[in-house]
Amino acid sequence: MSAPAADAPILSVANIDVFYGASQILFGVSLDVERGQSLALLGRNGAGKSTTMKAIIGLAPPRAGTIKVRGQEMQRRSADQIARAGIGFVPEDRQVFPEHSVEDNLLIGAKKSAEGRSDWTTARIYDVFPILAGMRGRMAGRLSGGEQQMLTIARTLMGNPDVLLLDEPSEGLAPIIVEKIGELVKQLRQMNVTLIVAEQNMHFCLDIASHVAVIDKGHIVYRDSIEGLTANDEVKRRYLAV
Ligand SMILES: Nc1ncnc2c1ncn2[C@@H]1O[C@H](COP(=O)(O)OP(=O)(O)OP(=O)(O)O)[C@@H](O)[C@H]1O
Ligand SMILES: [Mg+2]
């Protein structure tokens, strides 16, 4: 295995092919994320956003290509090893432990970062997520969908990830809640949390992302700054539902 380069991107995905059984879903997908960047992975329904995230976290290992975290190859590691290397994942279906309190959910997620950092404590979480502070003793299963989404993000942060992957955080939530989650993610961005956000909703990403990659039918078809995308009507019309 090659030694990690000091200036390597924190996460580097290069030319990955992913299959479910016999059907190929991703075709040579490549993405780089530098520390402190925030990448929006945009694409329509079924484009391959979740599959890209599952490949990164080891749930859909690529048949070809490489995935490096801080320069170290990860594509043949287990999901647990990848999580410990510093990748935190918030899935589409927001998983909380319903029979445990909000606080216990947070404590279950607690671990040091791969480099030994423990920036995130319950106190800091309650500071950033005041809504959770008021319900710390409540069973997580009794929270609303939006509150569960926040708790899942908070629990993942408690693992002190170097990169936080959010799979469609706005999906299925009422507009007012989407706005709240957006504010929260914006705050994380201001704290220099390195992010990849998979979304169909470009508008949700405008204040959140520094960079964008657009995926369509398993291919990355466009890469730019968020400003570049917002000015590109052709790409928005062809690949996004806007
Ligand atoms: N477990 C699976 N087995 C077979 N095909 C799958 C499986 N999961 C997803 N697919 C297919 O892979 C393609 C990409 O799906 P994926 O879930 O990555 O898309 P997505 O961009 O996340 O879409 P959405 O916005 O609906 O979440 C789709 O054609 C989907 O039908
Ligand atoms: Mg998806």
Short mmCIF file of C-alpha atoms and ligand atoms in Angstrom, two decimals:
data_model
loop_
_atom_site.label_atom_id
_atom_site.label_comp_id
_atom_site.label_asym_id
_atom_site.label_seq_id
_atom_site.Cartn_x
_atom_site.Cartn_y
_atom_site.Cartn_z
CA MET A 1 0.00 0.00 0.00
CA SER A 2 1.33 3.45 -0.90
CA ALA A 3 2.22 5.92 1.85
CA PRO A 4 -0.36 8.67 2.29
CA ALA A 5 0.67 11.97 0.73
CA ALA A 6 0.42 14.93 3.09
CA ASP A 7 -1.51 16.89 0.49
CA ALA A 8 -3.76 14.01 -0.60
CA PRO A 9 -7.47 14.86 -0.73
CA ILE A 10 -9.21 13.68 2.40
CA LEU A 11 -11.40 11.47 0.20
CA SER A 12 -10.59 10.43 -3.33
CA VAL A 13 -12.79 8.18 -5.46
CA ALA A 14 -11.23 7.19 -8.78
CA ASN A 15 -12.92 5.38 -11.66
CA ILE A 16 -15.16 3.11 -9.64
CA ASP A 17 -17.47 0.58 -11.29
CA VAL A 18 -20.24 -0.77 -9.06
CA PHE A 19 -22.61 -3.61 -9.86
CA TYR A 20 -25.72 -4.97 -8.17
CA GLY A 21 -25.61 -8.58 -9.30
CA ALA A 22 -25.19 -8.52 -13.07
CA SER A 23 -26.31 -4.92 -13.58
CA GLN A 24 -23.72 -2.19 -13.64
CA ILE A 25 -24.89 0.87 -11.74
CA LEU A 26 -21.77 3.10 -11.60
CA PHE A 27 -19.44 3.63 -14.54
CA GLY A 28 -16.00 5.03 -13.75
CA VAL A 29 -17.21 7.45 -11.09
CA SER A 30 -14.50 9.79 -9.75
CA LEU A 31 -14.78 12.42 -6.98
CA ASP A 32 -12.24 14.27 -4.87
CA VAL A 33 -12.98 16.12 -1.66
CA GLU A 34 -10.43 18.32 0.06
CA ARG A 35 -10.54 19.02 3.77
CA GLY A 36 -13.15 21.71 4.52
CA GLN A 37 -14.83 21.41 1.14
CA SER A 38 -18.48 20.69 0.73
CA LEU A 39 -19.47 18.71 -2.35
CA ALA A 40 -23.04 18.38 -3.59
CA LEU A 41 -23.61 15.16 -5.53
CA LEU A 42 -26.64 16.06 -7.58
CA GLY A 43 -28.76 13.88 -9.81
CA ARG A 44 -32.27 12.68 -10.49
CA ASN A 45 -34.04 9.69 -9.04
CA GLY A 46 -32.06 6.51 -9.67
CA ALA A 47 -28.99 8.35 -11.00
CA GLY A 48 -26.62 6.55 -8.62
CA LYS A 49 -26.18 8.97 -5.70
CA SER A 50 -26.91 6.47 -2.93
CA THR A 51 -24.89 3.79 -4.70
CA THR A 52 -21.90 6.15 -4.81
CA MET A 53 -22.22 6.72 -1.07
CA LYS A 54 -22.66 3.01 -0.39
CA ALA A 55 -19.53 2.30 -2.42
CA ILE A 56 -17.55 4.83 -0.35
CA ILE A 57 -18.68 3.37 2.96
CA GLY A 58 -18.10 -0.24 1.95
CA LEU A 59 -21.71 -1.42 1.54
CA ALA A 60 -21.45 -1.69 -2.27
CA PRO A 61 -17.77 -2.43 -2.87
CA PRO A 62 -16.60 -1.41 -6.35
CA ARG A 63 -15.54 -4.06 -8.83
CA ALA A 64 -12.93 -1.69 -10.27
CA GLY A 65 -11.35 1.61 -9.26
CA THR A 66 -9.99 2.97 -6.00
CA ILE A 67 -11.34 4.77 -2.94
CA LYS A 68 -8.75 6.47 -0.78
CA VAL A 69 -9.15 8.13 2.60
CA ARG A 70 -6.18 10.37 3.41
CA GLY A 71 -4.28 8.60 0.65
CA GLN A 72 -4.92 5.08 2.00
CA GLU A 73 -6.77 2.60 -0.20
CA MET A 74 -10.09 1.53 1.28
CA GLN A 75 -12.00 -0.24 -1.48
CA ARG A 76 -11.37 -3.67 -0.04
CA ARG A 77 -11.90 -2.76 3.61
CA SER A 78 -15.01 -3.56 5.63
CA ALA A 79 -17.68 -0.95 6.33
CA ASP A 80 -16.52 -0.90 9.95
CA GLN A 81 -12.89 -0.23 8.99
CA ILE A 82 -13.97 2.54 6.63
CA ALA A 83 -16.08 4.17 9.34
CA ARG A 84 -13.10 4.04 11.70
CA ALA A 85 -10.89 5.62 9.02
CA GLY A 86 -13.08 8.71 9.32
CA ILE A 87 -16.11 8.41 7.05
CA GLY A 88 -19.47 9.14 8.70
CA PHE A 89 -22.65 8.28 6.83
CA VAL A 90 -26.22 9.50 7.33
CA PRO A 91 -28.45 7.24 5.22
CA GLU A 92 -31.62 8.25 3.35
CA ASP A 93 -33.82 6.41 5.80
CA ARG A 94 -32.46 8.16 8.95
CA GLN A 95 -31.75 5.41 11.41
CA VAL A 96 -32.23 6.10 15.09
CA PHE A 97 -32.42 3.60 17.94
CA PRO A 98 -36.16 4.12 18.61
CA GLU A 99 -36.22 2.54 22.08
CA HIS A 100 -33.33 4.64 23.34
CA SER A 101 -33.37 8.24 24.50
CA VAL A 102 -31.98 11.05 22.38
CA GLU A 103 -28.98 11.29 24.69
CA ASP A 104 -28.31 7.55 24.53
CA ASN A 105 -28.50 7.70 20.74
CA LEU A 106 -25.77 10.33 20.85
CA LEU A 107 -23.63 8.36 23.28
CA ILE A 108 -23.98 5.21 21.15
CA GLY A 109 -22.39 7.17 18.29
CA ALA A 110 -19.48 8.54 20.31
CA LYS A 111 -15.96 7.66 19.25
CA LYS A 112 -12.69 9.43 18.60
CA SER A 113 -11.64 10.36 15.08
CA ALA A 114 -9.08 8.29 13.20
CA GLU A 115 -6.49 10.82 14.37
CA GLY A 116 -7.67 10.79 17.99
CA ARG A 117 -9.77 13.96 17.92
CA SER A 118 -12.95 14.17 19.98
CA ASP A 119 -14.25 17.60 19.02
CA TRP A 120 -17.87 16.54 19.33
CA THR A 121 -19.34 16.04 22.78
CA THR A 122 -22.98 15.94 23.80
CA ALA A 123 -22.55 19.50 25.15
CA ARG A 124 -21.36 20.76 21.78
CA ILE A 125 -24.11 18.86 19.98
CA TYR A 126 -26.75 20.49 22.20
CA ASP A 127 -25.19 23.85 21.47
CA VAL A 128 -25.44 23.33 17.70
CA PHE A 129 -28.76 21.42 17.87
CA PRO A 130 -30.68 23.22 20.64
CA ILE A 131 -33.86 21.39 19.65
CA LEU A 132 -32.23 18.10 20.73
CA ALA A 133 -31.17 19.56 24.06
CA GLY A 134 -34.82 20.06 24.99
CA MET A 135 -35.64 16.44 24.24
CA ARG A 136 -32.56 14.66 25.49
CA GLY A 137 -34.59 12.26 27.66
CA ARG A 138 -37.22 11.49 25.04
CA MET A 139 -37.36 8.13 23.22
CA ALA A 140 -35.93 8.64 19.75
CA GLY A 141 -38.81 6.67 18.21
CA ARG A 142 -41.21 9.40 19.34
CA LEU A 143 -39.42 12.19 17.48
CA SER A 144 -40.81 13.61 14.22
CA GLY A 145 -39.12 12.75 10.92
CA GLY A 146 -37.20 16.03 10.88
CA GLU A 147 -36.07 15.60 14.49
CA GLN A 148 -34.92 12.05 13.72
CA GLN A 149 -32.99 13.39 10.74
CA MET A 150 -31.25 15.90 13.03
CA LEU A 151 -30.56 13.21 15.61
CA THR A 152 -29.04 10.94 12.96
CA ILE A 153 -26.77 13.75 11.79
CA ALA A 154 -25.86 14.56 15.39
CA ARG A 155 -25.15 10.94 16.24
CA THR A 156 -22.89 10.60 13.21
CA LEU A 157 -21.00 13.77 14.21
CA MET A 158 -20.43 12.21 17.67
CA GLY A 159 -18.16 9.74 15.83
CA ASN A 160 -15.90 12.68 14.89
CA PRO A 161 -15.78 11.82 11.19
CA ASP A 162 -13.30 13.54 8.87
CA VAL A 163 -15.91 13.45 6.11
CA LEU A 164 -19.65 13.49 6.65
CA LEU A 165 -21.81 11.91 3.93
CA LEU A 166 -25.45 12.99 3.93
CA ASP A 167 -27.78 11.05 1.65
CA GLU A 168 -30.73 13.25 0.64
CA PRO A 169 -31.20 15.04 3.96
CA SER A 170 -34.15 17.03 2.57
CA GLU A 171 -36.11 14.06 1.27
CA GLY A 172 -39.63 13.52 2.51
CA LEU A 173 -39.61 16.42 4.97
CA ALA A 174 -41.95 19.40 5.13
CA PRO A 175 -40.51 22.62 3.64
CA ILE A 176 -40.13 24.31 7.02
CA ILE A 177 -38.12 21.34 8.34
CA VAL A 178 -36.03 21.23 5.17
CA GLU A 179 -35.18 24.86 5.83
CA LYS A 180 -34.10 24.03 9.38
CA ILE A 181 -31.94 21.13 8.26
CA GLY A 182 -30.45 23.43 5.62
CA GLU A 183 -29.56 26.00 8.29
CA LEU A 184 -27.96 23.30 10.34
CA VAL A 185 -25.87 21.92 7.48
CA LYS A 186 -24.85 25.49 6.62
CA GLN A 187 -23.64 25.88 10.18
CA LEU A 188 -21.59 22.66 9.89
CA ARG A 189 -20.11 24.02 6.72
CA GLN A 190 -19.09 27.21 8.52
CA MET A 191 -17.40 24.99 11.10
CA ASN A 192 -15.34 23.51 8.25
CA VAL A 193 -16.87 20.05 8.48
CA THR A 194 -15.97 18.26 5.23
CA LEU A 195 -19.21 17.21 3.56
CA ILE A 196 -20.68 15.30 0.66
CA VAL A 197 -24.39 15.90 0.28
CA ALA A 198 -26.36 13.75 -2.19
CA GLU A 199 -29.46 15.62 -3.35
CA GLN A 200 -32.03 15.88 -6.10
CA ASN A 201 -32.85 19.32 -4.78
CA MET A 202 -30.27 21.77 -6.13
CA HIS A 203 -31.83 24.67 -4.20
CA PHE A 204 -31.16 22.91 -0.92
CA CYS A 205 -27.46 22.85 -1.82
CA LEU A 206 -27.01 26.47 -2.89
CA ASP A 207 -25.93 27.78 0.51
CA ILE A 208 -24.29 24.55 1.55
CA ALA A 209 -22.01 23.33 -1.22
CA SER A 210 -18.74 24.79 -2.44
CA HIS A 211 -18.48 22.30 -5.32
CA VAL A 212 -20.86 20.13 -7.31
CA ALA A 213 -20.71 16.90 -9.24
CA VAL A 214 -23.72 15.89 -11.31
CA ILE A 215 -24.39 12.19 -11.78
CA ASP A 216 -26.64 10.73 -14.46
CA LYS A 217 -27.23 7.05 -15.23
CA GLY A 218 -24.15 6.14 -13.19
CA HIS A 219 -21.80 8.58 -14.92
CA ILE A 220 -20.42 11.85 -13.57
CA VAL A 221 -21.47 14.25 -16.30
CA TYR A 222 -20.50 17.63 -14.85
CA ARG A 223 -18.19 19.04 -12.21
CA ASP A 224 -17.86 22.67 -11.17
CA SER A 225 -18.21 25.20 -8.39
CA ILE A 226 -21.77 25.73 -7.16
CA GLU A 227 -21.73 29.16 -8.85
CA GLY A 228 -20.75 27.53 -12.14
CA LEU A 229 -23.73 25.19 -11.95
CA THR A 230 -26.25 27.87 -11.04
CA ALA A 231 -25.17 29.83 -14.12
CA ASN A 232 -25.43 26.77 -16.39
CA ASP A 233 -29.04 26.43 -17.53
CA GLU A 234 -28.19 23.69 -20.02
CA VAL A 235 -26.82 21.32 -17.34
CA LYS A 236 -29.66 22.12 -14.95
CA ARG A 237 -32.24 21.45 -17.64
CA ARG A 238 -30.63 18.23 -18.91
CA TYR A 239 -29.73 16.54 -15.65
CA LEU A 240 -31.68 18.11 -12.81
CA ALA A 241 -35.37 18.56 -12.32
CA VAL A 242 -35.21 22.37 -12.36
N1 LIG B 1 -30.12 -3.23 -4.26
C1 LIG B 1 -30.26 -2.95 -5.57
N2 LIG B 1 -30.31 -3.94 -6.49
C2 LIG B 1 -30.44 -3.65 -7.81
N3 LIG B 1 -30.51 -2.40 -8.32
C3 LIG B 1 -30.47 -1.39 -7.46
C4 LIG B 1 -30.35 -1.59 -6.03
N4 LIG B 1 -30.33 -0.38 -5.42
C5 LIG B 1 -30.44 0.53 -6.41
N5 LIG B 1 -30.52 -0.08 -7.62
C6 LIG B 1 -30.62 0.61 -8.92
O1 LIG B 1 -29.43 1.37 -9.10
C7 LIG B 1 -29.70 2.60 -9.73
C8 LIG B 1 -29.14 3.73 -8.87
O2 LIG B 1 -29.85 3.77 -7.65
P1 LIG B 1 -29.47 4.75 -6.46
O3 LIG B 1 -30.27 4.34 -5.30
O4 LIG B 1 -28.00 4.82 -6.32
O5 LIG B 1 -29.99 6.13 -7.05
P2 LIG B 1 -30.18 7.53 -6.34
O6 LIG B 1 -29.52 8.53 -7.22
O7 LIG B 1 -29.76 7.47 -4.93
O8 LIG B 1 -31.77 7.75 -6.44
P3 LIG B 1 -32.82 8.41 -5.40
O9 LIG B 1 -32.78 9.88 -5.67
O10 LIG B 1 -34.09 7.81 -5.81
O11 LIG B 1 -32.40 8.06 -4.01
C9 LIG B 1 -31.20 2.64 -9.95
O12 LIG B 1 -31.45 2.25 -11.27
C10 LIG B 1 -31.73 1.63 -8.98
O13 LIG B 1 -32.91 1.05 -9.46
MG MG B 2 -30.72 7.69 -3.15
#
